Coordinates of C-alpha atoms in Angstrom, one line a residue:
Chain A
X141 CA 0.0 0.0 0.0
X142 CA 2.7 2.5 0.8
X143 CA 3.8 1.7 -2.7
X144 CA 0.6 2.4 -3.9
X145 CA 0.7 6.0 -2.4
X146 CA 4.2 6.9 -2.8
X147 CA 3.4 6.8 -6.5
X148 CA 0.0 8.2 -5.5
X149 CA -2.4 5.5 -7.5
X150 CA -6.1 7.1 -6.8
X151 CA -8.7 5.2 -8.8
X152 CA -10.1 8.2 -9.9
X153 CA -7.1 10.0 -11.5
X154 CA -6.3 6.5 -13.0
X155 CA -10.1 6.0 -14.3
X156 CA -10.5 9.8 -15.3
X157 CA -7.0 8.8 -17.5
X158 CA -8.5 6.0 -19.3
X159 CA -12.2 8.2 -19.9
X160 CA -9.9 11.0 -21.3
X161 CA -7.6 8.9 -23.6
X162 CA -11.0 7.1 -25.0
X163 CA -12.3 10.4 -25.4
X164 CA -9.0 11.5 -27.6
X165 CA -8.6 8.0 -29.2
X166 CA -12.6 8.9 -30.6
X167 CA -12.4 12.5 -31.4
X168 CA -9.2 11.8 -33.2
X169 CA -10.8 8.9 -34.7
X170 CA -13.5 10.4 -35.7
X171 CA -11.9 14.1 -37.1
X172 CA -9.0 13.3 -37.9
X173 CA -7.6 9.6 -39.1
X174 CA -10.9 9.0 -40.8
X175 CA -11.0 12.6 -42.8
X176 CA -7.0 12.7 -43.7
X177 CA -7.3 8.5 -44.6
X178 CA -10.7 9.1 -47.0
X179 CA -8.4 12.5 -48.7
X180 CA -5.2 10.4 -49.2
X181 CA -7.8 7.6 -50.6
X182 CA -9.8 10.0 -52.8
X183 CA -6.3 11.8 -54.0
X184 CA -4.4 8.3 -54.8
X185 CA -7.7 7.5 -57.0
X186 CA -7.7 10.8 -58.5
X187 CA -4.1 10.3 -59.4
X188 CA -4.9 7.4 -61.0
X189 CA -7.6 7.8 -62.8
X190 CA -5.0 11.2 -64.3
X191 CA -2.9 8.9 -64.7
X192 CA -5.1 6.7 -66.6
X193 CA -6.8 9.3 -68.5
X194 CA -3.2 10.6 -69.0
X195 CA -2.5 7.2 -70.8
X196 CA -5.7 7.3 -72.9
X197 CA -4.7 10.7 -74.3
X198 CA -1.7 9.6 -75.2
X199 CA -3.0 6.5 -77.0
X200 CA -5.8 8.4 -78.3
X201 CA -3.0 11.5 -79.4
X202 CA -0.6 9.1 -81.3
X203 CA -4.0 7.1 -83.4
X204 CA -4.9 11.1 -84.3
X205 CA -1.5 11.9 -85.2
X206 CA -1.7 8.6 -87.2
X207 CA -4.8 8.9 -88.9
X208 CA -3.8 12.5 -89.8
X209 CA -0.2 11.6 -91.4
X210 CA -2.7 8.9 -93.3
X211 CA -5.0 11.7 -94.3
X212 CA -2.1 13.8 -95.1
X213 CA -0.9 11.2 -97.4
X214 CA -3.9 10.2 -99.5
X215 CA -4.8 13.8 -99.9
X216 CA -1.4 14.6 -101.4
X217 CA -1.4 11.8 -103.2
X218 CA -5.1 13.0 -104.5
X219 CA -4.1 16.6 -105.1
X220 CA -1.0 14.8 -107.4
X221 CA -3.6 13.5 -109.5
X222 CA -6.2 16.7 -109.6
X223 CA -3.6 18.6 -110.6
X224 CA -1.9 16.4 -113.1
X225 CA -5.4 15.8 -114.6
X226 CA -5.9 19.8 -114.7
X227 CA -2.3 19.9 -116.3
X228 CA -3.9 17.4 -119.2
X229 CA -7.0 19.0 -119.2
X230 CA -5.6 22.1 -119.7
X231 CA -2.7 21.1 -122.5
X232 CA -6.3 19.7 -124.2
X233 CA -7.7 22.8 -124.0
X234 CA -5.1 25.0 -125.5
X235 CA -4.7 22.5 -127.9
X236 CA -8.5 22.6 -129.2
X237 CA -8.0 26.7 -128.9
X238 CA -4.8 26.6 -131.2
X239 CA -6.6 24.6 -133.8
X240 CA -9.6 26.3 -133.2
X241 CA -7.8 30.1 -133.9
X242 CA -6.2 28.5 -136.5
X243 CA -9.2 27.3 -138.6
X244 CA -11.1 30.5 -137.6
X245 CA -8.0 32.5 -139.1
X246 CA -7.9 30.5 -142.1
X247 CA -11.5 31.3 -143.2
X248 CA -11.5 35.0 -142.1
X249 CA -8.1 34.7 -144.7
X250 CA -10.1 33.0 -147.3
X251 CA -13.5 35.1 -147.0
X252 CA -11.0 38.2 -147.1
X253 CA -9.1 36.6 -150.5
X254 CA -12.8 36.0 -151.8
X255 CA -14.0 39.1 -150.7
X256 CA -11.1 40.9 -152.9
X257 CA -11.7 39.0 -155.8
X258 CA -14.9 40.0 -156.3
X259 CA -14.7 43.2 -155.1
X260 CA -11.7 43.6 -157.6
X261 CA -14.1 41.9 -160.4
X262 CA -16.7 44.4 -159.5
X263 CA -14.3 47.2 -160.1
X264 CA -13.1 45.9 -163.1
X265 CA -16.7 46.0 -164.5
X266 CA -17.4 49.1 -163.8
X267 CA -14.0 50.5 -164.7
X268 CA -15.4 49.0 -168.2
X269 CA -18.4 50.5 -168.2
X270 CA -17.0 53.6 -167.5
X271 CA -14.3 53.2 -170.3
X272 CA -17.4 52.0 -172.5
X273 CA -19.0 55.1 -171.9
X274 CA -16.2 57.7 -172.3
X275 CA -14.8 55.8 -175.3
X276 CA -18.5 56.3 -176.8
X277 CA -18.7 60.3 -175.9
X278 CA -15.8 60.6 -177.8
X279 CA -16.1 58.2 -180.4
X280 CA -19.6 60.1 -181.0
X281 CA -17.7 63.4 -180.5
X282 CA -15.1 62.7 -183.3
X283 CA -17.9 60.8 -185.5
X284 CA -19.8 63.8 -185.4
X285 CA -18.0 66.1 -187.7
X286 CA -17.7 63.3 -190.6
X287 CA -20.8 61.8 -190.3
X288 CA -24.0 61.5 -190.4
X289 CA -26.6 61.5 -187.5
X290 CA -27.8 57.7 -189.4
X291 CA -23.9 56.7 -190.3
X292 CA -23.5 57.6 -186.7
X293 CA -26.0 55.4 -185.2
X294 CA -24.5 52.4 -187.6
X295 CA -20.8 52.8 -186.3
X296 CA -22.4 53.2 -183.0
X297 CA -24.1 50.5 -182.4
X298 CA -21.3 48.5 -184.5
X299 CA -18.2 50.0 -182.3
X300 CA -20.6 49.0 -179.4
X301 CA -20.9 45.3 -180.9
X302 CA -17.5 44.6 -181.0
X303 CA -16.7 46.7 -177.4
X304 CA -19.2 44.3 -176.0
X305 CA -17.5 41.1 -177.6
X306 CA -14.2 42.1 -177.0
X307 CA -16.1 42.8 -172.9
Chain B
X52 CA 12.8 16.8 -4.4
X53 CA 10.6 16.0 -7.1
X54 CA 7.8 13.0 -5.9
X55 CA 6.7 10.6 -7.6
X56 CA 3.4 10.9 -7.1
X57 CA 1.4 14.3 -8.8
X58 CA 0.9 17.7 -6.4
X59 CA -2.8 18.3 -5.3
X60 CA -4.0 21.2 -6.8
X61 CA -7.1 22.1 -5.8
X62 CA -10.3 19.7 -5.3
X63 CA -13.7 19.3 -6.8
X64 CA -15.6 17.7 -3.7
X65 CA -13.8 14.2 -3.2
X66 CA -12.2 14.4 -6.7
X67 CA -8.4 16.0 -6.5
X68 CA -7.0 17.8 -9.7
X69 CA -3.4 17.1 -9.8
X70 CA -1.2 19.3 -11.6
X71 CA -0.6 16.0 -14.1
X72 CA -4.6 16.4 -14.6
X73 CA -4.6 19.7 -15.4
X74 CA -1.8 19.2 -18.0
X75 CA -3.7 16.0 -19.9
X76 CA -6.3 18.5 -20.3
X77 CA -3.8 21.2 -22.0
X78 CA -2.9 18.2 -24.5
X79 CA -6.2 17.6 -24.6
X80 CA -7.4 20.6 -25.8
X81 CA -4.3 20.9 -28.4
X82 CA -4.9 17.5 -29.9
X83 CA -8.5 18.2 -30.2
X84 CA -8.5 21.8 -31.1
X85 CA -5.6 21.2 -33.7
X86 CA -7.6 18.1 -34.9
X87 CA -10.7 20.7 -35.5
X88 CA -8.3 23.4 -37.3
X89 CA -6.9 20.2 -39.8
X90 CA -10.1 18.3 -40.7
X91 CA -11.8 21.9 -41.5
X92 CA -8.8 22.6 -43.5
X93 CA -8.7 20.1 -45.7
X94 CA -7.9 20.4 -49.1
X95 CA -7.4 17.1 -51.9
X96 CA -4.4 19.4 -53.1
X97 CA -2.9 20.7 -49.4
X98 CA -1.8 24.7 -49.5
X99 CA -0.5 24.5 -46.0
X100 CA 2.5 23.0 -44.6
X101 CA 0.4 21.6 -41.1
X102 CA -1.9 19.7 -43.6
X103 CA 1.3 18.1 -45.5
X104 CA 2.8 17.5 -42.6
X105 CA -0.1 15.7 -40.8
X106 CA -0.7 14.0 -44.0
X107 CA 2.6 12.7 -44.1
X108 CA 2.6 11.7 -40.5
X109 CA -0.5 10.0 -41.0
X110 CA 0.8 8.1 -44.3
X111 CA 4.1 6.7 -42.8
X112 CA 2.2 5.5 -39.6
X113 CA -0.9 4.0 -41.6
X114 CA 1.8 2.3 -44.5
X115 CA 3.8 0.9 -41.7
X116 CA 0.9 -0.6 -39.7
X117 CA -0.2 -2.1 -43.1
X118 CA 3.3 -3.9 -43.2
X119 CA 2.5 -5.5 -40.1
X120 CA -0.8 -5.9 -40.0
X121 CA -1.9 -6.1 -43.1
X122 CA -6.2 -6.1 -43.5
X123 CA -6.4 -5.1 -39.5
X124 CA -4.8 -1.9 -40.0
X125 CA -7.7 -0.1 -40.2
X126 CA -9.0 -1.5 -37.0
X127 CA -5.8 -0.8 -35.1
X128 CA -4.2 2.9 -36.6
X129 CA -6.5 4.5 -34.8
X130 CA -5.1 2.9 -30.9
X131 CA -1.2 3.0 -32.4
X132 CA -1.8 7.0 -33.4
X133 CA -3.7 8.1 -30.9
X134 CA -1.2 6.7 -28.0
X135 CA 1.6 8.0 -30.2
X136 CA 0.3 11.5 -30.7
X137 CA -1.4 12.0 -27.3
X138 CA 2.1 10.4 -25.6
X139 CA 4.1 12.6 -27.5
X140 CA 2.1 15.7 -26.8
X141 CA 2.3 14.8 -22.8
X142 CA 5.4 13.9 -22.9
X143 CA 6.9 17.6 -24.7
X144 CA 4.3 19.5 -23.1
X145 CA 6.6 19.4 -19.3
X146 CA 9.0 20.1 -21.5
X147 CA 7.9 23.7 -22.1
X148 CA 10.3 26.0 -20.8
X149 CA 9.0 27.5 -17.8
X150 CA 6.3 25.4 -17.0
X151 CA 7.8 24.0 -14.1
X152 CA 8.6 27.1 -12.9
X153 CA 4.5 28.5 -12.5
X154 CA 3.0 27.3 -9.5
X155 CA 2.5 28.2 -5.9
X156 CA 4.4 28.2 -2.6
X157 CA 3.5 25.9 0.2
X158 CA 5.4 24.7 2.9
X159 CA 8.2 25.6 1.4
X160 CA 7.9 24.0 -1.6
X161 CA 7.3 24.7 -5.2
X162 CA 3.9 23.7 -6.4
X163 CA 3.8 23.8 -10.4
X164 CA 0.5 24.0 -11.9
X165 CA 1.7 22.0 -14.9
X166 CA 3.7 19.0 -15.1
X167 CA 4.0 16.6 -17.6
X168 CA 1.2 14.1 -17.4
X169 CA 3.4 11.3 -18.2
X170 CA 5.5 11.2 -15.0
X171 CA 2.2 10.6 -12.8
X172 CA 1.8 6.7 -12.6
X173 CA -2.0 7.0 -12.9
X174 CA -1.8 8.1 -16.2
X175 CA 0.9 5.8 -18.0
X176 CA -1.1 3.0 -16.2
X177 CA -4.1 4.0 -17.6
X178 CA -3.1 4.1 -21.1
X179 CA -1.6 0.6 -20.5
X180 CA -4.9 -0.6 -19.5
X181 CA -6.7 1.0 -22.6
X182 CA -3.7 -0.7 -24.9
X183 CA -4.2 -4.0 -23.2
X184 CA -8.1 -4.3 -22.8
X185 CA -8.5 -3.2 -26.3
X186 CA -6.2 -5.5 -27.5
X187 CA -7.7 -8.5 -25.4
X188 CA -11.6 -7.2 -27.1
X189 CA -10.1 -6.7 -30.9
X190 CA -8.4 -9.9 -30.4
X191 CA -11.8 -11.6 -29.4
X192 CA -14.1 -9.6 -32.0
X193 CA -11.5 -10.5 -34.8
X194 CA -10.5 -14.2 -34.4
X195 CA -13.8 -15.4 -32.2
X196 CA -13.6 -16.2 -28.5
X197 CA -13.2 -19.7 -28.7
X198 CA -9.9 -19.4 -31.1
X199 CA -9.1 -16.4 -28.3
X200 CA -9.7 -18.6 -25.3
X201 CA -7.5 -21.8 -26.8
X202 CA -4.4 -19.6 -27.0
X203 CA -4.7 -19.9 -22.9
X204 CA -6.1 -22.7 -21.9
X205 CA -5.6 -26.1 -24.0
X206 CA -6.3 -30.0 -22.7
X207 CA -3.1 -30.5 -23.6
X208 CA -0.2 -30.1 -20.4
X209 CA 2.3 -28.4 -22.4
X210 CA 0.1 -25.8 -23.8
X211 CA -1.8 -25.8 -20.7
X212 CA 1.4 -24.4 -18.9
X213 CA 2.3 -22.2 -21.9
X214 CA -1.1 -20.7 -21.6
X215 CA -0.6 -19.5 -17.8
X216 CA 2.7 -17.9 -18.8
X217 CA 0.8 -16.4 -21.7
X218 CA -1.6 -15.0 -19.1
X219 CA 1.0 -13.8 -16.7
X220 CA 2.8 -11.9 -20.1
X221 CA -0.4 -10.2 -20.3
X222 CA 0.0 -8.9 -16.9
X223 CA 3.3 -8.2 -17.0
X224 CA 2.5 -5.9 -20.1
X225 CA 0.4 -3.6 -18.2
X226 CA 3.5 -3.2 -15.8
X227 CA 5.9 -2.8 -18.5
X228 CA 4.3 -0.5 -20.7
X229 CA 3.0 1.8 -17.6
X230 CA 6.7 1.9 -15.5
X231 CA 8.7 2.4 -18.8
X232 CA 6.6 5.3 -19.8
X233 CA 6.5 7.0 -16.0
X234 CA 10.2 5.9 -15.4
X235 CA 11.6 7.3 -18.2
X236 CA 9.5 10.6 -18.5
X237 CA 10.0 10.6 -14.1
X238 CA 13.6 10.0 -14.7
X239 CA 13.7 13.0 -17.6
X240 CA 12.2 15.7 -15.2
X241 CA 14.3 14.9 -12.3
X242 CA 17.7 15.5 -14.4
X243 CA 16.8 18.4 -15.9
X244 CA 15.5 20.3 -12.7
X245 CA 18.6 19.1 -11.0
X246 CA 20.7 20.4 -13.7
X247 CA 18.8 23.6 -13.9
X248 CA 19.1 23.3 -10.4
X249 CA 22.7 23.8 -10.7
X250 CA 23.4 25.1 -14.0
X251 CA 21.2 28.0 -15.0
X252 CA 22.1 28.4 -18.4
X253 CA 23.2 26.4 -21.6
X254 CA 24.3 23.0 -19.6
X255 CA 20.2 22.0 -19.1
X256 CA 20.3 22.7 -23.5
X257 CA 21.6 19.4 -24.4
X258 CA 19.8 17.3 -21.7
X259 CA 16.5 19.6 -23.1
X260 CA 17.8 18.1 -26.0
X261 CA 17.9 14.6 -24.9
X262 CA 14.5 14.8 -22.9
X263 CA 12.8 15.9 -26.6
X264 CA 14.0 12.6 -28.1
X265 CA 13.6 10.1 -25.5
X266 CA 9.8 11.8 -25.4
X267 CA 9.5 10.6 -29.1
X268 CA 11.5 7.5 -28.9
X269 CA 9.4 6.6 -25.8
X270 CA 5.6 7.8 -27.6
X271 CA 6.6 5.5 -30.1
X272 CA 8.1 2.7 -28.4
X273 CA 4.3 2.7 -26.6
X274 CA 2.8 2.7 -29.8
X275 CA 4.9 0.3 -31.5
X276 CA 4.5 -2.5 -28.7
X277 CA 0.6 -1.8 -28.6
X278 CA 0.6 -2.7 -32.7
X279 CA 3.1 -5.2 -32.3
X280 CA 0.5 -7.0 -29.2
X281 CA -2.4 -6.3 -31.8
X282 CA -1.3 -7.6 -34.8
X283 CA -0.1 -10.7 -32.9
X284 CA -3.3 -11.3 -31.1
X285 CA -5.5 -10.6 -34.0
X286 CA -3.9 -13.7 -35.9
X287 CA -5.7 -16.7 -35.1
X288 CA -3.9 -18.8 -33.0
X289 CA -3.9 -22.0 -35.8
X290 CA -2.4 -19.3 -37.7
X291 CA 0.1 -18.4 -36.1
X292 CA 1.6 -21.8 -35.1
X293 CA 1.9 -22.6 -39.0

């Protein structure tokens, strides 16, 4: 018993000790451990479900990147072929212009030569006409003094005759 | 002299308040108030260093307790953190400069209002109690209390008598637990008021020094040995002779 005392054991200290440490061991419990444990739980799934979705986007980057070098390809390889087409089409098109221009060219050049012809046919008519008709002013002019007005009409219309055969 | 046994403050009717009473309820009211201040603090990404910290503390304790324990962690972190912090806390908080020094005269004689509550019997005893009766109940609620009982008491002679040695261990733990807490937190005080005692200045430093880890090496040797008598009694006893 003096044992007891000299280390002063009361049952009520000692019982008031264990109340109060269950008190701590449950308030800790209860705002503390189970709080922090839950955040470290929720942040270790957050982090891996980043981590996950990290991994996805990286899959999911290099398919994009793939499908895009893939798209890149055929459409080069397509715009190759439009333009080599348009290259054809267009040789084919200045081609049928050349030979268009050129046939076009060559009729305005022959409607022109015909034009002239006739044109220099028309002038030569008249020209005659004209010539006919000075040629018989003066031929009646000259005729005139020598003969008669009836002699004159003869020669006339003979000179006339042999004008018109010789047209 | 400093006694062993905790100065009388005042008294509430029959019940004393000791100045080892008065100082559970200052570490009281920092574990709880700080426990308050954390959980309303909490952030999943932490700003402050007392949440990291806490978080870290928390983390190592819980990942070592898994190591030993394995699925009965959960059911044992909160004993092994609660005697760690709340012996910890008792154990630094008579080591607050000064707070031996605040008290009142009579006969004589130095009265301190605060002194740490680990060098008063009652309480090192008490949390020894908790560790073992709550050992002995998750023991029985986790393996059943007839795999429980047969780790005592066995037809056989031979386990017969190892049972009664097992039972007197489980005394003996109480004892052990409770005197190597008060003696070594006891011990702690009485060198450094007799070097203060002597030495005003810088020579108490190093055994301040000293007193701050054998306060932590102590909190968790208390812990430790509470886990350590968990996890072993939470094995069923089949188990554990494989």
């Amino acid at each position: 018993m003096d044992i007891i005392n000299n280390f002063g054991l009361d049952p009520f200290l000692l019982g008031t000790q264990v109340v109060n440490f269950l008190v701590i061991l449950f308030v800790l419990k209860k705002f503390l451990y189970k709080p922090i444990l839950e955040l470290l739980k929720k942040r270790e799934n957050t982090i891996k479900e980043g981590l996950a979705q990290a991994e996805a986007a990286s899959i999911r980057l290099e398919k994009v990147i793939e499908d895009e070098k893939r798209i890149l390809r055929g459409a080069q390889e397509q715009a190759k072929k439009i333009i080599e087409s348009a290259k054809n089409e267009a040789l084919e098109v200045s081609r049928q212009i050349r030979e268009d221009s050129k046939k076009q060219t060559e009729k305005m050049i022959s409607d022109a030569q015909d034009q002239i012809a006739r044109e220099s046919h028309e002038t030569e008519r008249r020209l005659s006409v004209y010539v006919s008709k000075i040629a018989t002013s003066l031929l009646e002019k000259a005729l005139s003094e020598f003969f008669s007005e009836k002699e004159q009409k003869e020669v006339l219309t003979k000179a006339l005759k042999i004008v018109k055969k010789t047209n | 002299m400093v006694s062993f046994a905790p100065e009388l403050i005042f008294k509430i009717g029959q019940f004393p308040i000791t100045n080892t009473l008065l100082n559970t309820l200052f570490v009281d009211a920092t574990l709880i108030g700080g426990a308050f201040y954390i959980s309303r603090n909490l952030q999943l990404v932490p700003k402050g260093k007392l949440q990291n910290i806490t978080e870290s503390v928390i983390e190592t304790f819980y990942t070592l307790l898994v190591s030993v324990a394995e699925n009965r962690a959960i059911k044992i972190f909160p004993y092994f953190m609660s005697f760690f912090l709340f012996i910890l806390f008792a154990n630094w908080s008579g080591l607050i400069p000064g707070i031996g020094t605040i008290g009142f005269w009579e006969h004589d004689k130095l009265i301190p209002f605060f002194r740490g509550t680990t060098s008063d019997l009652n309480t090192t005893l008490g949390l020894s109690l908790v560790s073992v009766v709550a050992t002995h109940i998750m023991s029985i609620n986790t393996i059943g209390i007839k795999d429980y009982l047969s780790r005592y008491f066995s037809l056989n002679p031979i386990n017969l008598f190892v049972g009664i040695l097992e039972i007197i261990s489980e005394i003996t733990k109480i004892i052990s637990l409770s005197f190597r807490l008060f003696g070594n937190i006891f011990a702690g005080e009485v060198v450094l008021i007799t070097v203060s005692s002597i030495f005003a200045f810088l020579v108490p430093l190093p055994f301040l020094l000293l007193e701050i880890i054998v306060g932590l090496v102590q909190a968790l040797v208390f812990s430790m040995l509470t886990m350590v008598f968990m996890a072993i009694l939470t094995i069923p006893h089949h188990a554990e002779k494989r």
